[in-house]
């Protein structure tokens, strides 16, 4: 099975790229004003002490997403080049500590790929997590639970009480809790303060956050890895192998974008994604038996479900032939790919016109494929 | 023993930071003109196909450093966030292939730290490499030779004939050759075309290059990992786990800086480093028995040797107490730290005025320590 990133790479310069979940919409007017100031931001980033810049970026970003109890002041948030580099570091730490990991299923395949290089992993369903079902989560001798929330590609989220229940379970069973919250910014339901719960519980935890999904900044981004006190030395050790510091220029840019996000930018983004999701839904209404798999999701990707795996496959390859790239969902179902075979994933962080062109192609390719009996 | 990065981190916001080897000199006039164009560079990076941007950055950077035979066109150069992330990926690949690595000694400690998480490593001396001495290199069952050239901290370089001899040895003994050439840009003696030799030899190889040591760009940088054909799928696999693409904005910036480097910028940089090294040498002439350890080095760091380990230690701690940070050399000697105990490393990619302040402090602290019988 091909990796998702391989498929995304092929779509990178395609006429219509609805494959990767990176933000590719146009900048808003207020974001553009920040870009106009880049030379000044560059200069400022060379003058100010890095510690101030780094902390400020963390504080503003966490504040914009409601995470005010994050332990920024106690230096337990590490800034890294990207969330995937953070995952790679985490894999090294988990391997060193001899963990066995229960990993959410489905989720983005690079998490399972990275972790499996260091530790044994077993799939855990969203439903088992919602129910904090110890039997289905910790059965395989699991010592660590790794969740992507909001989940990519499903948009699955946890309510405050559900996260609290999972945390209690982890405390009771002495499970390390790892969360990848890269898509948090899209969903206000994931913006209650996770750290208030995590910091007050007697558990070890790691949270990976990502600035890279929100703003179309040509991949200028940071990953953050927040850790509980006991894990800090382990993470610091791996961190020291890899970097002295992230770019203060990027950190300053993140700070300014976070300010803009709080100042209305996040609302604007949410409206774009919601409206794009509604456009997908509307386009599907013309296609028999094709529907949004998770209509309640708010993340910047959506899945569409076809009546058959054959049709889903025919549509994806047919679209690719016309220069429109979307993703198959098998790789997300990293342990049981067949469960994703009827679904395709579409990116929503795109300009409406780009999406509209993609949807027009989807309608025509899907109708033709259905007629041809795929 | 503390890691180098830990010590560098402490120095990051110090009054006088002569610790890390990152470029912290002022931008030149022509570099400043590029920074003034950042908004335009940002826009262009969002419009142009990524493949073009990525390739162009690689071509220009390699050309600026004389590496015209690098296999850019055959897509065997991977662009990564940094050279250390490249090393981390390489460690994963080497571990997966079950290599045993002979690693240059001394060299920057994060290489041994990263590799040791994945493979067994054994120290190999610069002298053994110069002589392509199979006995001293491959004795321990080594299947891979990893060299930093120009070396950090010694500035050690290989002449063309010496590299050719090492390549022949690797071909004969079926050793994978890995080179970290992050400091290549400082030394024209390391700018003959390595890839001409590597591509025409029947060996597997990896070269890690780094744009991050040359230009004071607030850590906006790329690492490049070039690989021989047989290694490509292994590296591609690990690469796909970690990133879709580097920032096209950073890639465009690298391209423009490489142009500027070819257009005289590299000469200007070489003059700055040479003049700073001469300033260190001049300052040491006032101190009995203290000297440049490698006067012929051209990299952007230099080592100074003291008559005793005790004096070196007293000088470093005395300097730190006055806000001047330099590095001890024990951690570079990762297998036998005591061999570095009489030496300190000073960064040279600094403004002359910063270095002068550091050297004034060095002279007074060292004279006092010597009087006190350290």
XYZ file of C-alpha atoms in Angstrom:
748
model
C 0.000 0.000 0.000
C 1.304 3.428 -0.874
C 1.917 5.941 1.858
C -0.321 8.976 2.014
C 2.623 11.358 1.672
C 3.684 9.633 -1.549
C 0.241 10.230 -3.011
C 0.213 13.815 -1.745
C 3.618 14.442 -3.278
C 2.295 13.512 -6.701
C -0.563 15.964 -6.268
C 1.633 18.819 -5.102
C 1.895 20.550 -8.448
C -1.257 19.046 -10.003
C -3.819 21.334 -11.661
C -6.268 20.647 -8.825
C -4.760 19.388 -5.604
C -7.417 18.275 -3.132
C -5.067 15.692 -1.668
C -2.943 17.025 1.170
C -4.368 18.650 4.284
C -1.984 21.588 4.151
C -3.644 25.008 3.944
C -3.617 26.286 0.377
C -6.361 28.906 0.387
C -5.501 32.514 -0.406
C -4.357 34.714 2.454
C -6.997 36.986 3.908
C -6.508 40.724 3.760
C -5.283 40.952 7.336
C -2.932 38.003 6.856
C -1.543 39.667 3.758
C -0.708 42.729 5.842
C 1.464 40.550 8.050
C 3.284 39.193 4.998
C 3.993 42.736 3.842
C 5.859 43.226 7.108
C 8.175 40.214 6.668
C 11.406 42.249 6.380
C 10.598 44.068 9.595
C 9.632 40.771 11.286
C 12.949 39.323 10.144
C 14.896 42.210 11.641
C 12.995 42.045 14.921
C 13.591 38.316 15.150
C 17.352 38.907 14.955
C 17.351 41.547 17.698
C 15.097 40.127 20.407
C 16.341 37.373 22.761
C 15.237 34.008 21.442
C 13.794 32.895 24.742
C 11.299 35.783 24.673
C 10.356 35.164 21.037
C 9.946 31.437 21.527
C 7.833 31.784 24.627
C 5.692 34.504 23.151
C 4.888 32.408 20.086
C 3.879 29.505 22.302
C 1.743 31.665 24.582
C -0.105 33.351 21.753
C -0.711 30.162 19.816
C -1.975 28.255 22.832
C -4.137 31.189 23.881
C -5.699 31.453 20.421
C -6.833 27.832 20.748
C -8.015 28.039 24.341
C -5.071 26.172 25.849
C -4.196 28.639 28.565
C -3.052 26.102 31.131
C -0.297 24.781 28.854
C 2.951 24.742 30.876
C 4.768 27.321 28.763
C 6.193 29.137 31.779
C 7.619 25.945 33.244
C 9.465 25.286 29.963
C 7.660 22.084 29.191
C 6.671 23.073 25.662
C 9.297 22.264 23.037
C 9.201 24.102 19.709
C 10.184 21.942 16.767
C 10.349 22.260 12.960
C 7.087 20.393 12.442
C 4.626 18.089 14.141
C 6.002 15.109 12.217
C 9.521 15.759 13.478
C 7.926 15.902 16.936
C 6.295 12.522 16.299
C 9.650 11.145 15.200
C 11.240 12.384 18.430
C 8.369 10.952 20.435
C 8.827 7.584 18.715
C 12.469 7.612 19.833
C 11.446 8.424 23.409
C 8.724 5.749 23.502
C 11.112 3.182 22.063
C 13.758 4.064 24.644
C 11.226 3.609 27.448
C 10.030 0.285 26.028
C 6.391 1.275 25.520
C 3.682 -0.695 23.734
C 1.295 1.711 22.083
C -2.428 1.577 21.454
C -2.885 3.912 18.465
C -6.122 5.355 17.155
C -7.542 3.630 14.091
C -8.050 5.084 11.525
C -5.631 7.988 11.560
C -2.956 9.554 9.340
C -0.584 6.732 8.381
C 2.670 8.476 9.088
C 1.948 8.208 12.826
C 1.748 4.417 12.688
C 4.695 4.274 10.302
C 6.904 6.420 12.530
C 5.885 4.728 15.788
C 6.210 1.203 14.385
C 9.916 1.851 13.782
C 10.382 2.145 17.539
C 7.575 0.326 19.360
C 4.853 -2.265 18.956
C 1.505 -0.747 18.091
C -2.066 -2.003 18.215
C -5.189 -0.335 16.805
C -7.720 1.335 19.106
C -11.083 2.487 17.784
C -12.652 5.895 18.301
C -15.606 4.152 19.923
C -13.427 2.329 22.465
C -11.907 5.690 23.407
C -15.274 7.386 23.727
C -16.251 4.670 26.150
C -12.812 4.649 27.839
C -13.131 0.903 27.416
C -10.050 -0.463 29.141
C -10.579 -3.949 27.782
C -10.495 -2.838 24.172
C -7.740 -0.274 24.737
C -5.233 -1.941 27.025
C -5.842 -5.572 26.095
C -2.633 -6.125 24.188
C -0.384 -5.112 27.070
C -0.547 -1.497 25.994
C 1.380 0.963 28.185
C 0.666 4.064 26.140
C -2.412 5.403 24.355
C -1.877 7.627 21.295
C -4.859 9.599 19.989
C -5.242 12.090 17.173
C -7.931 14.522 18.205
C -9.584 16.048 16.267
C -8.879 13.004 14.179
C -7.585 13.120 10.635
C -9.446 12.062 8.494
C -12.684 11.531 10.465
C -12.911 14.811 12.377
C -13.743 12.810 15.510
C -13.495 14.929 18.672
C -13.702 14.332 22.405
C -15.941 16.292 24.716
C -14.422 17.567 27.921
C -16.047 14.795 29.961
C -14.846 12.168 27.505
C -11.258 13.372 27.643
C -11.546 13.476 31.450
C -12.691 9.865 31.453
C -9.773 8.796 29.266
C -7.373 10.651 31.545
C -8.846 8.872 34.590
C -8.464 5.551 32.858
C -4.822 6.369 32.027
C -4.201 7.339 35.659
C -5.795 4.103 36.934
C -3.947 1.908 34.463
C -0.715 3.894 34.492
C -0.924 4.531 30.758
C 1.090 7.284 29.113
C -1.330 9.471 27.146
C -0.108 10.958 23.844
C -2.322 13.338 21.907
C -1.788 14.764 18.437
C -4.000 17.824 18.254
C -2.727 19.204 14.953
C -6.271 19.877 13.716
C -7.486 21.521 16.933
C -7.621 24.958 15.367
C -10.520 24.006 13.096
C -12.896 22.826 15.749
C -14.055 24.914 18.691
C -15.278 21.670 20.272
C -11.584 20.765 20.714
C -10.690 24.149 22.180
C -11.651 23.637 25.818
C -8.473 23.704 27.884
C -6.950 20.231 27.581
C -4.015 21.234 29.773
C -6.237 22.131 32.699
C -7.256 18.469 32.773
C -3.828 17.048 31.919
C -1.863 19.149 34.383
C -4.176 18.292 37.281
C -4.196 14.565 36.660
C -1.550 12.226 37.954
C -0.512 10.937 34.536
C 2.368 11.234 32.154
C 1.391 12.882 28.922
C 2.632 14.280 25.636
C 0.665 16.619 23.380
C 1.817 17.454 19.867
C 0.378 20.678 18.494
C 0.905 22.102 15.025
C 0.697 25.598 13.594
C 1.052 24.206 10.084
C -2.538 23.288 9.312
C -4.145 26.691 9.719
C -2.412 29.366 7.696
C -1.229 29.266 4.092
C 2.330 30.330 4.935
C 4.323 28.337 2.373
C 5.093 25.715 5.040
C 6.531 28.202 7.506
C 5.329 26.522 10.667
C 6.188 25.114 14.054
C 5.345 21.942 15.881
C 5.015 22.061 19.662
C 5.518 19.126 21.958
C 4.217 19.589 25.498
C 5.206 17.033 28.103
C 4.512 16.196 31.708
C 7.284 16.775 34.221
C 8.481 13.181 34.463
C 8.893 12.903 30.700
C 10.738 16.166 30.295
C 14.312 14.886 30.644
C 13.684 12.112 28.112
C 12.247 14.496 25.546
C 14.890 17.149 26.251
C 17.569 14.581 25.565
C 16.217 13.669 22.114
C 15.423 17.313 21.382
C 19.036 18.330 22.087
C 20.200 15.882 19.440
C 18.137 17.529 16.777
C 18.029 21.265 17.224
C 19.316 24.261 19.053
C 16.251 26.333 18.279
C 13.567 26.790 15.685
C 13.694 29.896 13.541
C 12.945 33.030 15.585
C 11.570 34.499 12.355
C 9.030 31.694 12.032
C 8.233 31.965 15.744
C 7.494 35.676 15.378
C 5.335 34.979 12.349
C 3.386 32.356 14.291
C 2.867 34.869 17.079
C 1.457 37.460 14.696
C -0.772 34.947 12.953
C -2.061 33.736 16.317
C -2.926 37.327 17.206
C -4.753 37.656 13.919
C -6.527 34.354 14.554
C -7.864 35.611 17.883
C -8.807 38.849 16.219
C -11.323 37.216 13.893
C -9.034 35.206 11.652
C -10.039 31.886 13.147
C -13.732 32.639 12.588
C -13.053 33.496 8.975
C -11.188 30.222 8.549
C -14.007 28.234 10.161
C -16.495 29.843 7.782
C -14.381 28.941 4.767
C -14.085 25.303 5.844
C -17.800 25.034 6.713
C -18.825 26.570 3.437
C -16.465 24.296 1.501
C -17.841 21.271 3.333
C -21.382 22.381 2.432
C -20.304 22.665 -1.209
C -19.050 19.097 -1.158
C -22.315 17.949 0.426
C -24.324 19.801 -2.225
C -22.290 18.263 -5.045
C -22.811 14.773 -3.616
C -26.582 15.204 -3.590
C -26.425 14.718 -7.356
C -24.749 11.334 -6.986
C -26.713 8.252 -5.973
C -25.531 6.650 -2.772
C -22.513 8.926 -2.372
C -22.409 10.899 0.853
C -20.291 12.727 3.385
C -19.042 10.052 5.768
C -18.775 12.461 8.710
C -21.112 15.424 8.140
C -20.496 16.717 11.673
C -16.717 16.999 11.215
C -15.144 20.451 11.217
C -11.546 19.670 10.325
C -10.102 20.866 7.031
C -10.609 17.529 5.288
C -13.724 15.472 4.639
C -14.395 11.924 3.628
C -16.950 10.863 1.079
C -18.374 7.378 1.098
C -19.250 5.464 -2.076
C -21.613 2.510 -2.409
C -18.663 0.275 -3.321
C -14.894 0.144 -3.057
C -14.786 -0.380 -6.792
C -16.600 2.874 -7.471
C -14.427 4.796 -4.990
C -11.332 3.481 -6.724
C -12.680 4.215 -10.210
C -13.551 7.768 -9.199
C -10.156 8.444 -7.687
C -8.205 7.144 -10.654
C -10.610 8.834 -13.064
C -10.141 12.142 -11.261
C -6.359 11.775 -11.252
C -6.467 11.262 -15.010
C -8.125 14.681 -15.343
C -5.559 16.299 -13.014
C -7.723 16.305 -9.878
C -6.058 14.617 -6.924
C -7.869 13.293 -3.857
C -6.772 10.624 -1.390
C -7.885 7.020 -0.972
C -8.726 6.146 2.632
C -7.161 2.696 2.914
C -3.826 4.013 4.265
C -5.599 5.852 7.105
C -6.973 2.479 8.210
C -3.403 1.412 8.844
C -4.264 -1.910 10.498
C -7.253 -2.908 8.352
C -7.047 -0.991 5.058
C -10.170 -2.610 3.622
C -12.263 -0.598 6.100
C -11.343 2.553 4.209
C -11.820 1.184 0.715
C -15.214 2.802 0.058
C -14.015 6.268 0.993
C -12.026 9.136 -0.480
C -10.632 12.118 1.400
C -10.916 15.664 0.053
C -8.992 18.679 1.337
C -11.131 21.683 2.298
C -8.478 24.319 3.073
C -8.673 25.528 -0.504
C -10.109 28.470 -2.376
C -13.783 27.889 -3.170
C -13.054 28.172 -6.894
C -10.441 25.407 -6.745
C -12.826 23.194 -4.805
C -15.672 23.962 -7.218
C -13.560 22.856 -10.178
C -12.655 19.675 -8.316
C -16.280 18.991 -7.444
C -17.441 19.527 -11.020
C -14.891 16.942 -12.113
C -15.974 14.631 -9.288
C -19.623 14.793 -10.357
C -18.869 14.018 -13.951
C -16.296 11.291 -13.255
C -18.524 9.635 -10.623
C -21.599 9.711 -12.841
C -19.640 8.173 -15.704
C -18.093 5.529 -13.448
C -21.524 4.611 -12.054
C -22.915 4.323 -15.590
C -19.986 2.086 -16.507
C -20.963 -0.170 -13.647
C -17.932 0.391 -11.449
C 28.919 14.847 30.225
C 26.682 17.612 28.959
C 25.677 17.689 25.336
C 27.001 20.477 23.178
C 23.509 21.662 22.287
C 22.659 22.039 25.983
C 25.658 24.289 26.458
C 24.832 26.216 23.299
C 21.253 26.699 24.456
C 22.444 28.416 27.608
C 24.569 30.761 25.517
C 21.798 31.621 23.077
C 20.763 34.876 24.715
C 24.037 35.523 26.565
C 25.717 38.943 26.241
C 28.509 37.378 24.180
C 27.713 34.085 22.534
C 30.799 32.485 20.989
C 29.376 29.021 21.606
C 27.251 27.730 18.746
C 28.465 27.462 15.167
C 25.364 29.109 13.720
C 26.027 32.252 11.672
C 25.311 35.345 13.748
C 27.243 38.047 11.899
C 25.372 41.001 10.412
C 23.928 40.618 6.933
C 25.986 42.162 4.173
C 24.495 44.934 2.082
C 23.578 42.615 -0.784
C 22.076 40.050 1.605
C 20.026 42.804 3.181
C 18.582 43.625 -0.232
C 17.299 40.064 -0.469
C 15.633 40.392 2.938
C 13.883 43.567 1.779
C 12.256 41.452 -0.924
C 10.824 38.822 1.464
C 7.159 39.665 0.752
C 7.741 39.305 -2.974
C 9.722 36.072 -2.415
C 6.831 34.768 -0.324
C 4.313 35.503 -3.075
C 6.492 33.933 -5.752
C 6.937 30.820 -3.619
C 3.151 30.383 -3.483
C 2.705 30.715 -7.250
C 5.488 28.619 -8.739
C 5.276 24.792 -8.858
C 7.106 23.359 -5.871
C 9.109 20.925 -7.941
C 10.712 23.810 -9.847
C 11.444 25.778 -6.696
C 12.893 22.805 -4.864
C 15.104 21.771 -7.743
C 16.288 25.288 -8.419
C 17.340 25.778 -4.791
C 19.299 22.537 -4.892
C 20.980 23.346 -8.211
C 22.020 26.825 -7.145
C 23.282 25.757 -3.746
C 25.297 22.857 -5.116
C 26.674 25.013 -7.909
C 27.774 27.713 -5.473
C 29.866 25.109 -3.652
C 31.278 23.413 -6.749
C 29.103 20.305 -6.516
C 27.855 20.297 -10.090
C 27.680 16.524 -10.479
C 25.179 16.159 -7.624
C 22.284 14.031 -8.913
C 19.627 16.752 -8.622
C 18.063 15.910 -11.967
C 17.687 12.243 -11.076
C 15.811 13.227 -7.906
C 18.324 11.774 -5.527
C 18.672 14.910 -3.431
C 16.150 15.184 -0.604
C 15.427 18.588 0.910
C 14.794 18.479 4.648
C 14.198 20.963 7.480
C 17.774 20.759 8.705
C 20.915 18.672 8.526
C 20.223 17.220 11.980
C 16.791 15.996 10.905
C 18.607 14.450 7.929
C 21.025 12.741 10.321
C 18.065 11.467 12.334
C 16.520 10.014 9.167
C 19.849 8.515 8.181
C 20.153 6.894 11.620
C 16.766 5.256 11.062
C 17.856 3.991 7.640
C 21.202 2.677 8.926
C 19.462 0.953 11.836
C 16.946 -0.648 9.509
C 19.749 -2.002 7.329
C 21.671 -3.314 10.328
C 24.852 -1.297 9.804
C 27.797 -0.951 12.158
C 29.280 2.488 11.799
C 32.821 3.781 12.016
C 32.369 7.440 12.944
C 34.959 10.187 12.807
C 36.492 11.130 16.140
C 36.340 13.883 17.261
C 33.235 15.410 15.706
C 30.042 17.209 16.778
C 28.455 15.022 19.450
C 24.922 15.033 18.133
C 26.041 12.763 15.276
C 27.249 10.054 17.647
C 24.230 10.588 19.905
C 21.750 10.268 17.038
C 23.477 7.310 15.384
C 23.981 5.425 18.653
C 20.197 5.273 19.080
C 20.031 3.106 15.969
C 23.384 1.399 15.371
C 26.654 0.429 17.004
C 29.380 2.995 16.446
C 33.150 2.934 16.788
C 35.556 5.883 16.617
C 37.746 6.430 13.543
C 40.537 9.008 13.582
C 41.170 11.685 10.973
C 44.618 10.194 10.462
C 43.247 6.699 9.745
C 40.980 8.238 7.117
C 43.774 10.244 5.526
C 45.670 7.003 5.149
C 42.540 5.054 4.145
C 43.823 2.575 6.718
C 41.404 -0.323 6.464
C 42.734 -1.974 9.593
C 41.993 0.997 11.789
C 38.727 1.848 10.038
C 36.991 -1.464 9.488
C 38.463 -3.463 12.339
C 35.379 -3.608 14.476
C 33.210 -5.183 11.801
C 32.279 -1.777 10.457
C 29.971 -1.779 7.419
C 29.629 1.977 7.097
C 32.034 4.889 7.419
C 30.642 8.257 8.550
C 32.850 11.332 8.122
C 32.278 15.013 8.818
C 34.302 16.938 6.282
C 35.283 19.710 6.756
C 35.235 18.476 10.308
C 33.635 20.344 13.179
C 35.494 21.339 15.339
C 38.920 20.642 13.788
C 38.422 22.008 10.277
C 40.073 18.853 8.908
C 39.542 18.458 5.149
C 40.255 15.824 2.538
C 42.090 16.519 -0.669
C 40.593 15.130 -3.842
C 43.099 12.260 -3.950
C 42.419 11.438 -0.298
C 38.675 11.282 -0.818
C 39.271 9.158 -3.927
C 41.347 6.743 -1.853
C 38.630 6.475 0.798
C 36.047 5.843 -1.911
C 38.222 3.083 -3.374
C 38.589 1.531 0.025
C 34.804 1.647 0.530
C 34.295 0.015 -2.877
C 36.798 -2.746 -2.079
C 35.401 -3.402 1.377
C 31.763 -2.817 0.458
C 31.443 -0.015 3.010
C 28.625 2.487 2.841
C 30.177 5.969 2.863
C 28.292 8.749 4.677
C 29.592 12.306 4.584
C 28.365 15.309 6.525
C 29.641 18.325 4.604
C 27.747 21.005 6.519
C 30.845 23.203 6.769
C 31.857 22.827 3.124
C 30.900 26.406 2.286
C 33.728 27.844 4.383
C 36.570 26.006 2.767
C 37.385 26.112 -0.930
C 39.593 23.058 -0.342
C 36.349 21.107 0.192
C 34.718 22.522 -2.914
C 36.095 20.200 -5.584
C 33.216 18.168 -6.963
C 32.675 15.315 -4.504
C 29.793 13.956 -6.576
C 31.961 13.464 -9.627
C 33.932 10.948 -7.576
C 30.945 9.463 -5.727
C 28.727 9.018 -8.767
C 31.443 7.261 -10.754
C 32.407 4.830 -8.022
C 30.637 1.584 -7.374
C 29.688 2.401 -3.805
C 26.614 3.281 -1.830
C 26.821 6.732 -0.350
C 24.935 9.420 1.523
C 25.968 13.070 1.717
C 24.315 15.501 4.114
C 24.702 19.134 3.106
C 23.475 22.152 5.050
C 22.596 25.697 4.073
C 22.301 26.667 7.727
C 25.922 27.413 8.579
C 26.575 30.156 6.025
C 24.013 32.918 6.180
C 22.562 34.700 9.213
C 18.947 34.021 8.234
C 17.332 33.540 11.642
C 17.553 29.752 11.191
C 15.732 29.745 7.858
C 17.637 26.910 6.259
C 17.514 23.568 4.518
C 19.341 20.320 4.891
C 19.986 18.217 1.791
C 20.513 14.487 1.786
C 21.968 13.060 -1.421
C 21.950 9.306 -1.848
C 23.168 6.684 -4.275
C 20.595 4.855 -6.355
C 20.432 1.677 -4.262
C 19.773 3.637 -1.073
C 17.091 5.843 -2.541
C 14.039 3.697 -1.717
C 15.149 3.316 1.902
C 15.653 7.031 2.366
C 12.473 7.885 0.446
C 10.518 5.665 2.800
C 11.746 7.409 5.949
C 11.461 10.789 4.261
C 7.797 10.162 3.413
C 7.087 9.610 7.094
C 8.368 13.007 8.032
C 7.507 15.576 5.415
C 5.633 16.373 2.280
C 7.926 19.231 1.362
C 10.142 21.860 2.891
C 8.982 25.450 2.725
C 9.044 26.771 -0.854
C 9.652 30.195 0.699
C 12.816 28.960 2.407
C 13.854 27.144 -0.765
C 13.532 30.365 -2.781
C 15.504 32.249 -0.161
C 18.261 29.622 -0.317
C 18.340 29.978 -4.080
C 18.767 33.748 -3.888
C 21.420 33.510 -1.186
C 23.295 30.920 -3.247
C 23.244 33.314 -6.194
C 24.586 36.035 -3.962
C 27.246 33.656 -2.638
C 28.489 32.962 -6.155
C 28.381 36.655 -6.879
C 31.013 37.503 -4.278
C 29.137 36.719 -1.065
C 31.157 33.599 -0.343
C 34.429 35.508 -0.712
C 33.201 38.143 1.698
C 32.265 35.430 4.184
C 35.651 33.734 3.839
C 37.383 37.044 4.518
C 35.314 37.618 7.651
C 36.124 34.156 9.028
C 39.822 34.429 8.153
C 40.088 37.846 9.728
C 38.273 36.662 12.852
C 40.589 33.665 13.094
C 43.581 35.984 12.818
C 42.126 38.100 15.625
C 41.899 35.035 17.862
C 45.473 34.137 16.986
C 46.658 37.652 17.780
C 44.856 37.641 21.128
C 46.424 34.302 22.056
C 49.926 35.637 21.431
C 49.564 37.497 24.724
C 48.898 34.276 26.617
C 51.704 31.910 27.499
C 51.312 28.449 26.056
C 47.849 29.098 24.632
C 47.512 28.610 20.880
C 45.240 27.878 17.975
C 44.986 24.088 17.804
C 44.360 24.054 14.059
C 45.750 27.245 12.511
C 45.136 25.942 8.987
C 41.381 25.387 9.527
C 38.948 27.556 7.582
C 35.626 26.532 9.106
C 33.609 29.037 11.134
C 34.840 27.706 14.478
C 38.319 27.395 15.953
C 39.837 25.524 18.817
C 42.332 26.967 21.246
C 44.639 24.707 23.196
C 45.688 25.430 26.776
C 48.717 24.061 28.606
C 46.422 22.142 30.941
C 42.861 20.855 31.164
C 42.544 22.680 34.458
C 43.341 26.027 32.854
C 40.969 25.379 29.938
C 38.201 24.602 32.406
C 38.958 27.619 34.579
C 38.935 29.908 31.558
C 35.628 28.588 30.276
C 33.837 28.886 33.598
C 35.471 32.259 34.259
C 34.300 33.515 30.867
C 30.765 32.215 31.450
C 30.676 34.139 34.743
C 31.295 37.340 32.772
C 28.607 36.459 30.180
C 30.973 35.152 27.488
C 30.130 31.651 26.322
C 32.499 29.294 24.527
C 32.414 25.502 24.292
C 34.492 22.848 26.017
C 35.864 20.255 23.619
C 35.333 17.072 25.614
C 31.915 16.331 24.048
C 33.377 16.486 20.527
C 35.708 13.673 21.564
C 32.635 11.514 22.040
C 34.512 8.249 22.655
C 37.450 9.613 24.668
C 36.420 12.985 26.139
C 39.722 13.468 27.971
C 41.402 14.048 24.609
C 39.490 17.328 24.278
C 40.003 18.524 27.832
C 42.741 21.056 27.072
C 40.736 22.770 24.354
C 37.928 25.265 23.977
C 35.955 25.996 20.817
C 35.152 29.540 19.728
C 32.621 30.517 17.064
C 33.932 32.773 14.289
C 30.748 33.572 12.334
C 30.273 36.682 14.430
C 30.672 40.418 13.989
C 34.287 41.452 14.635
C 33.164 43.717 17.481
C 31.421 40.829 19.282
C 34.478 38.649 18.851
C 36.775 41.457 20.039
C 34.761 41.824 23.247
C 34.923 38.073 23.770
C 38.672 38.010 23.156
C 39.309 40.896 25.556
C 37.454 38.913 28.218
C 39.378 35.771 27.268
C 42.726 37.518 27.676
C 41.891 38.902 31.074
C 40.213 35.731 32.394
C 43.029 33.496 31.107
C 45.770 35.737 32.518
C 44.030 35.766 35.910
C 43.484 31.996 35.871
C 47.142 31.413 34.982
C 48.239 33.699 37.846
C 45.957 31.779 40.193
C 47.760 28.621 39.194
C 44.933 26.919 37.337
